[in-house]
CSV table of C-alpha atoms in Angstrom, one decimal:
chain,number,residue,atom,x,y,z
A,1042,MET,CA,60.7,30.7,44.6
A,1043,THR,CA,59.3,31.9,40.9
A,1044,THR,CA,55.7,31.8,41.5
A,1045,ALA,CA,53.5,29.7,39.5
A,1046,SER,CA,51.3,32.8,38.0
A,1047,LEU,CA,55.2,34.7,37.0
A,1048,ARG,CA,55.7,31.2,35.3
A,1049,ALA,CA,52.4,31.1,33.6
A,1050,LEU,CA,52.8,35.1,32.0
A,1051,LEU,CA,56.6,34.3,30.8
A,1052,SER,CA,56.8,30.9,29.7
A,1053,ARG,CA,58.4,31.1,26.2
A,1054,ILE,CA,57.7,34.7,26.1
A,1055,ILE,CA,61.3,35.7,25.0
A,1056,ASP,CA,61.9,35.0,21.1
A,1057,TYR,CA,65.3,35.9,21.0
A,1058,ALA,CA,66.8,38.2,18.7
A,1059,GLY,CA,70.4,39.1,19.0
A,1060,LEU,CA,71.1,39.7,15.5
A,1061,PHE,CA,69.0,43.2,16.1
A,1062,PRO,CA,70.1,46.2,17.6
A,1063,PRO,CA,70.6,47.4,19.9
A,1064,ALA,CA,73.1,43.9,20.3
A,1065,ALA,CA,73.5,43.6,16.8
A,1066,LEU,CA,75.4,40.6,17.2
A,1067,ASP,CA,76.9,38.5,14.0
A,1068,LEU,CA,74.9,35.2,13.3
A,1069,PRO,CA,77.7,32.6,14.6
A,1070,ALA,CA,77.8,34.4,18.0
A,1071,THR,CA,73.8,35.1,18.3
A,1072,VAL,CA,73.2,31.2,17.9
A,1073,ARG,CA,76.0,30.3,20.5
A,1074,ASN,CA,74.3,32.4,22.9
A,1075,TYR,CA,70.5,30.8,22.1
A,1076,ARG,CA,72.1,27.5,22.5
A,1077,ARG,CA,73.8,28.3,25.8
A,1078,TYR,CA,70.5,29.9,27.1
A,1079,GLN,CA,68.9,26.6,26.7
A,1080,ALA,CA,71.0,25.1,28.5
A,1081,THR,CA,70.0,27.4,31.6
A,1082,PRO,CA,67.4,26.7,34.1
A,1083,ASP,CA,65.8,29.9,32.8
A,1084,ARG,CA,65.1,28.0,29.6
A,1085,TRP,CA,61.6,28.0,30.3
A,1086,MET,CA,61.5,31.5,29.6
A,1087,LEU,CA,62.8,31.1,25.9
A,1088,GLY,CA,61.0,31.3,22.6
A,1089,ALA,CA,62.0,31.0,19.1
A,1090,LEU,CA,65.2,32.5,18.0
A,1091,ALA,CA,64.4,35.7,15.4
A,1092,LEU,CA,66.2,35.1,12.0
A,1093,PRO,CA,65.9,37.5,8.5
A,1094,VAL,CA,65.2,35.3,5.4
A,1095,ASN,CA,68.1,36.4,4.1
A,1096,GLN,CA,70.2,34.9,6.8
A,1097,ALA,CA,68.6,31.4,6.4
A,1098,ALA,CA,71.9,29.9,4.0
A,1099,ALA,CA,74.3,31.6,6.6
A,1100,PHE,CA,72.5,29.8,9.7
A,1101,ALA,CA,73.1,26.1,8.5
A,1102,ALA,CA,76.7,27.2,9.1
A,1103,ALA,CA,76.4,28.8,12.3
A,1104,LEU,CA,74.1,25.7,13.6
A,1105,ALA,CA,77.1,23.7,12.6
A,1106,GLU,CA,79.8,25.8,14.3
A,1107,ALA,CA,77.2,25.2,17.3
A,1108,ASP,CA,77.2,21.6,17.2
A,1109,ALA,CA,73.6,22.1,16.7
A,1110,ALA,CA,70.8,20.3,14.4
A,1111,PRO,CA,68.1,22.6,12.9
A,1112,ASN,CA,65.5,20.7,14.9
A,1113,ASP,CA,67.6,21.9,18.0
A,1114,ILE,CA,66.6,25.8,17.4
A,1115,PRO,CA,63.1,26.9,16.7
A,1116,VAL,CA,63.0,30.1,14.5
A,1117,SER,CA,60.9,33.2,14.2
A,1118,LEU,CA,61.3,33.9,10.2
A,1119,LEU,CA,61.2,37.7,9.2
A,1120,VAL,CA,60.5,38.1,5.7
A,1121,SER,CA,58.7,39.7,2.8
A,1122,PRO,CA,55.8,39.0,1.1
A,1123,ASP,CA,57.5,37.8,-2.1
A,1124,ASP,CA,60.0,35.6,0.0
A,1125,ALA,CA,60.1,32.3,-0.6
A,1126,PRO,CA,60.2,29.4,2.3
A,1127,PRO,CA,63.7,28.1,2.6
A,1128,ASP,CA,64.7,24.6,3.3
A,1129,GLY,CA,66.4,23.2,6.7
A,1130,LEU,CA,64.8,25.6,9.2
A,1131,ARG,CA,62.4,24.6,11.9
A,1132,ILE,CA,59.9,27.6,11.2
A,1133,VAL,CA,57.3,28.0,14.3
A,1134,SER,CA,56.4,31.7,13.3
A,1135,VAL,CA,57.0,34.1,10.5
A,1136,GLU,CA,56.8,37.7,10.8
A,1137,SER,CA,56.3,40.1,8.0
A,1138,LYS,CA,55.3,43.6,7.2
A,1139,ALA,CA,51.8,43.7,4.8
A,1140,ASN,CA,49.6,46.7,4.7
A,1141,ASP,CA,46.7,44.9,2.4
A,1142,PRO,CA,44.4,42.1,3.0
A,1143,ALA,CA,45.4,40.5,-0.1
A,1144,LEU,CA,49.0,40.2,1.0
A,1145,VAL,CA,48.2,38.9,4.1
A,1146,ARG,CA,46.4,36.2,2.7
A,1147,GLN,CA,49.9,35.4,0.5
A,1148,LEU,CA,51.7,35.2,3.7
A,1149,VAL,CA,49.3,32.9,5.2
A,1150,GLU,CA,49.1,30.4,1.9
A,1151,ARG,CA,52.6,30.5,1.5
A,1152,TRP,CA,54.2,29.9,5.0
A,1153,GLN,CA,51.4,27.6,6.5
A,1154,PRO,CA,51.4,25.9,8.8
A,1155,ALA,CA,53.5,28.4,10.6
A,1156,MET,CA,52.0,31.1,12.5
A,1157,VAL,CA,51.9,34.3,10.8
A,1158,PHE,CA,52.5,38.0,12.4
A,1159,VAL,CA,51.7,40.8,10.4
A,1160,GLU,CA,53.0,44.2,11.7
A,1161,LEU,CA,50.6,46.9,11.5
A,1162,ASN,CA,50.8,50.4,12.6
A,1163,PRO,CA,49.6,50.8,16.1
A,1164,THR,CA,46.7,53.2,15.1
A,1165,ASP,CA,45.5,51.0,12.5
A,1166,GLU,CA,41.9,50.6,13.0
A,1167,ARG,CA,40.9,49.2,9.6
A,1168,GLU,CA,38.5,46.5,10.2
A,1169,VAL,CA,39.1,44.6,6.9
A,1170,MET,CA,43.0,44.4,8.0
A,1171,TRP,CA,41.5,42.9,11.4
A,1172,ALA,CA,38.9,41.0,9.9
A,1173,THR,CA,41.3,39.3,7.4
A,1174,LEU,CA,43.8,38.3,10.1
A,1175,ARG,CA,40.8,36.7,12.5
A,1176,GLU,CA,39.4,35.0,9.1
A,1177,LEU,CA,43.0,33.4,8.5
A,1178,GLY,CA,43.9,32.5,12.1
A,1179,ALA,CA,47.0,35.0,11.6
A,1180,GLY,CA,48.2,37.5,14.3
A,1181,ALA,CA,49.5,41.3,14.6
A,1182,LYS,CA,52.6,42.6,15.9
A,1183,ILE,CA,53.5,45.6,17.4
A,1184,ARG,CA,56.6,47.6,17.3
A,1185,ALA,CA,57.1,49.0,21.3
A,1186,GLY,CA,60.3,50.7,20.8
A,1187,GLY,CA,63.6,51.2,19.4
A,1188,ILE,CA,66.7,52.9,19.8
A,1189,THR,CA,65.4,56.2,19.6
A,1190,LEU,CA,62.9,58.3,21.4
A,1191,ASP,CA,60.0,58.7,18.9
A,1192,ALA,CA,60.2,54.8,18.2
A,1193,PHE,CA,58.1,54.0,21.7
A,1194,PRO,CA,54.1,54.1,21.4
A,1195,ALA,CA,52.3,56.0,23.8
A,1196,PRO,CA,50.7,53.9,26.5
A,1197,GLU,CA,47.7,54.8,25.1
A,1198,THR,CA,48.4,53.9,22.0
A,1199,VAL,CA,49.5,50.1,23.6
A,1200,ALA,CA,46.4,50.3,25.1
A,1201,SER,CA,44.4,50.9,21.8
A,1202,PHE,CA,45.9,48.5,19.9
A,1203,ILE,CA,46.1,45.5,22.4
A,1204,ILE,CA,42.1,45.9,23.2
A,1205,ARG,CA,41.5,45.9,19.2
A,1206,ALA,CA,43.2,42.8,19.4
A,1207,ALA,CA,41.5,41.3,22.0
A,1208,ASP,CA,38.1,42.6,20.8
A,1209,TRP,CA,39.0,40.7,17.3
A,1210,ARG,CA,40.3,38.0,19.3
A,1211,VAL,CA,43.4,38.2,17.3
A,1212,PRO,CA,46.4,37.0,18.7
A,1213,PHE,CA,49.6,39.4,19.0
A,1214,LYS,CA,53.2,39.4,19.5
A,1215,ALA,CA,55.5,42.4,20.0
A,1216,THR,CA,58.7,43.7,19.4
A,1217,ALA,CA,61.6,46.1,20.6
A,1218,GLY,CA,61.9,48.0,23.4
A,1219,LEU,CA,61.2,45.3,26.2
A,1220,HIS,CA,64.5,44.5,27.6
A,1221,HIS,CA,62.7,45.6,31.2
A,1222,PRO,CA,59.9,44.1,33.3
A,1223,VAL,CA,58.4,47.4,34.3
A,1224,ARG,CA,58.0,51.0,33.0
A,1225,ALA,CA,61.0,53.2,33.7
A,1226,VAL,CA,63.8,55.5,32.0
A,1227,HIS,CA,66.5,53.5,30.6
A,1228,PRO,CA,69.3,54.1,27.8
A,1229,LEU,CA,67.9,53.1,24.8
A,1230,THR,CA,71.2,51.6,23.3
A,1231,TYR,CA,74.5,50.3,25.0
A,1232,ASP,CA,76.5,52.8,24.1
A,1233,ILE,CA,78.2,54.8,26.6
A,1234,ASN,CA,76.7,58.2,25.5
A,1235,SER,CA,73.3,56.3,24.7
A,1236,PRO,CA,70.1,58.5,25.0
A,1237,ARG,CA,67.8,57.8,27.6
A,1238,GLY,CA,64.2,57.3,27.6
A,1239,VAL,CA,61.0,55.8,28.9
A,1240,MET,CA,60.5,52.5,28.0
A,1241,HIS,CA,57.8,50.5,28.4
A,1242,GLY,CA,57.9,47.2,30.7
A,1243,PHE,CA,57.2,43.7,29.4
A,1244,LEU,CA,55.1,43.1,33.0
A,1245,ASN,CA,53.1,45.9,31.9
A,1246,VAL,CA,52.8,44.9,28.4
A,1247,PHE,CA,52.0,41.4,28.7
A,1248,LEU,CA,49.7,41.7,32.2
A,1249,ALA,CA,47.8,44.3,30.1
A,1250,ALA,CA,47.4,41.9,27.5
A,1251,ALA,CA,46.2,39.0,29.8
A,1252,PHE,CA,43.8,41.2,31.6
A,1253,ALA,CA,42.6,42.8,28.3
A,1254,TRP,CA,41.5,39.2,27.4
A,1255,HIS,CA,39.6,38.7,30.3
A,1256,GLY,CA,37.5,42.2,30.0
A,1257,MET,CA,39.7,44.8,31.8
A,1258,SER,CA,38.2,48.6,30.9
A,1259,PRO,CA,40.5,50.9,28.8
A,1260,ASP,CA,41.0,53.3,31.6
A,1261,ASN,CA,42.0,50.4,33.6
A,1262,LEU,CA,44.2,49.2,30.8
A,1263,GLU,CA,46.3,52.3,30.2
A,1264,ARG,CA,46.6,52.4,33.9
A,1265,VAL,CA,48.2,49.0,33.7
A,1266,LEU,CA,50.5,49.8,31.1
A,1267,ALA,CA,51.8,53.4,32.7
A,1268,GLU,CA,52.3,51.3,35.9
A,1269,GLU,CA,56.0,52.2,37.3
A,1270,ASP,CA,55.8,50.6,40.6
A,1271,ALA,CA,56.8,47.0,40.7
A,1272,ALA,CA,55.6,46.4,44.0
A,1273,ASN,CA,51.9,47.0,42.5
A,1274,PHE,CA,52.3,43.8,40.4
A,1275,GLN,CA,51.6,40.9,43.1
A,1276,PHE,CA,52.3,37.3,41.9
A,1277,THR,CA,51.6,34.5,43.9
A,1278,ASP,CA,51.2,30.6,43.1
A,1279,SER,CA,47.6,31.1,42.5
A,1280,GLY,CA,47.4,34.6,40.5
A,1281,VAL,CA,48.2,37.9,39.8
A,1282,ALA,CA,47.0,41.3,41.5
A,1283,TRP,CA,47.6,44.5,40.4
A,1284,HIS,CA,45.5,47.0,43.4
A,1285,CYS,CA,42.1,45.5,43.1
A,1286,GLN,CA,42.3,43.7,40.0
A,1287,THR,CA,43.2,39.9,39.8
A,1288,LEU,CA,43.7,37.4,37.1
A,1289,THR,CA,44.3,33.7,38.3
A,1290,THR,CA,46.8,31.7,37.3
A,1291,GLU,CA,44.7,29.7,34.5
A,1292,GLU,CA,43.5,33.1,33.3
A,1293,ILE,CA,47.1,34.4,32.5
A,1294,ALA,CA,47.9,30.9,31.0
A,1295,ALA,CA,45.0,31.2,28.8
A,1296,ALA,CA,45.8,34.9,27.6
A,1297,ARG,CA,49.8,33.7,26.7
A,1298,ARG,CA,48.3,30.3,24.6
A,1299,GLU,CA,45.2,32.2,22.8
A,1300,PHE,CA,46.3,36.0,22.9
A,1301,CYS,CA,49.8,37.4,23.7
A,1302,ARG,CA,52.0,35.2,22.6
A,1303,SER,CA,55.8,36.4,22.9
A,1304,TYR,CA,58.0,39.2,22.5
A,1305,GLY,CA,61.2,39.8,20.3
A,1306,SER,CA,64.1,40.8,22.5
A,1307,CYS,CA,67.8,41.3,21.3
A,1308,SER,CA,69.0,40.3,24.9
A,1309,PHE,CA,67.8,37.6,27.0
A,1310,ASP,CA,70.1,38.3,29.9
A,1311,GLU,CA,68.6,42.1,30.9
A,1312,PRO,CA,65.3,40.3,31.3
A,1313,ARG,CA,66.0,38.0,33.7
A,1314,ALA,CA,68.8,39.8,35.8
A,1315,ASP,CA,65.9,42.5,36.1
A,1316,LEU,CA,63.7,40.2,37.4
A,1317,ARG,CA,66.1,38.5,39.9
A,1318,ALA,CA,67.2,42.3,41.1
A,1319,LEU,CA,63.4,42.7,41.8
A,1320,GLY,CA,63.2,39.3,43.7
A,1321,LEU,CA,60.6,37.5,41.1
A,1322,LEU,CA,62.8,35.1,39.6
A,1323,SER,CA,64.9,32.5,41.4
């Protein structure tokens, strides 16, 4: 049976990004998949659908083809700072790149009340950017991988980003490279001759974030991110333990609600299959 602490950690955590590599599905297939996932017992793990703003018009046709209405699918819209809000979408969050506080302000003013996540270089330490995100109630976004080895930041880089976000009390989301629960070597794409490399685990990243939110030291945080033995993450109904470090289920839920919001994944099937293989998901 799925424990209460795992449910707290993974509730609405996956923003389905089927349009993006390595899946790179077309829009009708992505919408059909999302509707199918909404009907599964694991729908409690499903967040928004990631949609580029330039496909907003085609989204209406894909919805009709799937016999769905706009309100049936929450959208996380990927935009540039100059894009205008389209009509007819249930936009719950907006994702964009912005390297300047003025652009962050422009995004927030244009897209409110949707939550705005600004993709930052994970090594960006500029206080003015983090202060602006906090002031405006916006979030940060970290790219945790990709389809090439050089797209994956080191554990210490991810740890520094998480610590910085926690110190500033700025919520964040992650994207890319988080198909699997625990850090390990995997193929980077679905090609038969795909390169292989070490990929971050979504349990590692989000448990590290929850621990950071509640004051874990930087050294221990890096070790959580580098953990490769799933057996060292012990989930019960009352909480989770990693070695001698613990969080209650309530602490996990608070961190998810206030800090580590979600991650984008082009697969909703792989994360669930791996969790079942580990005996964590019923």
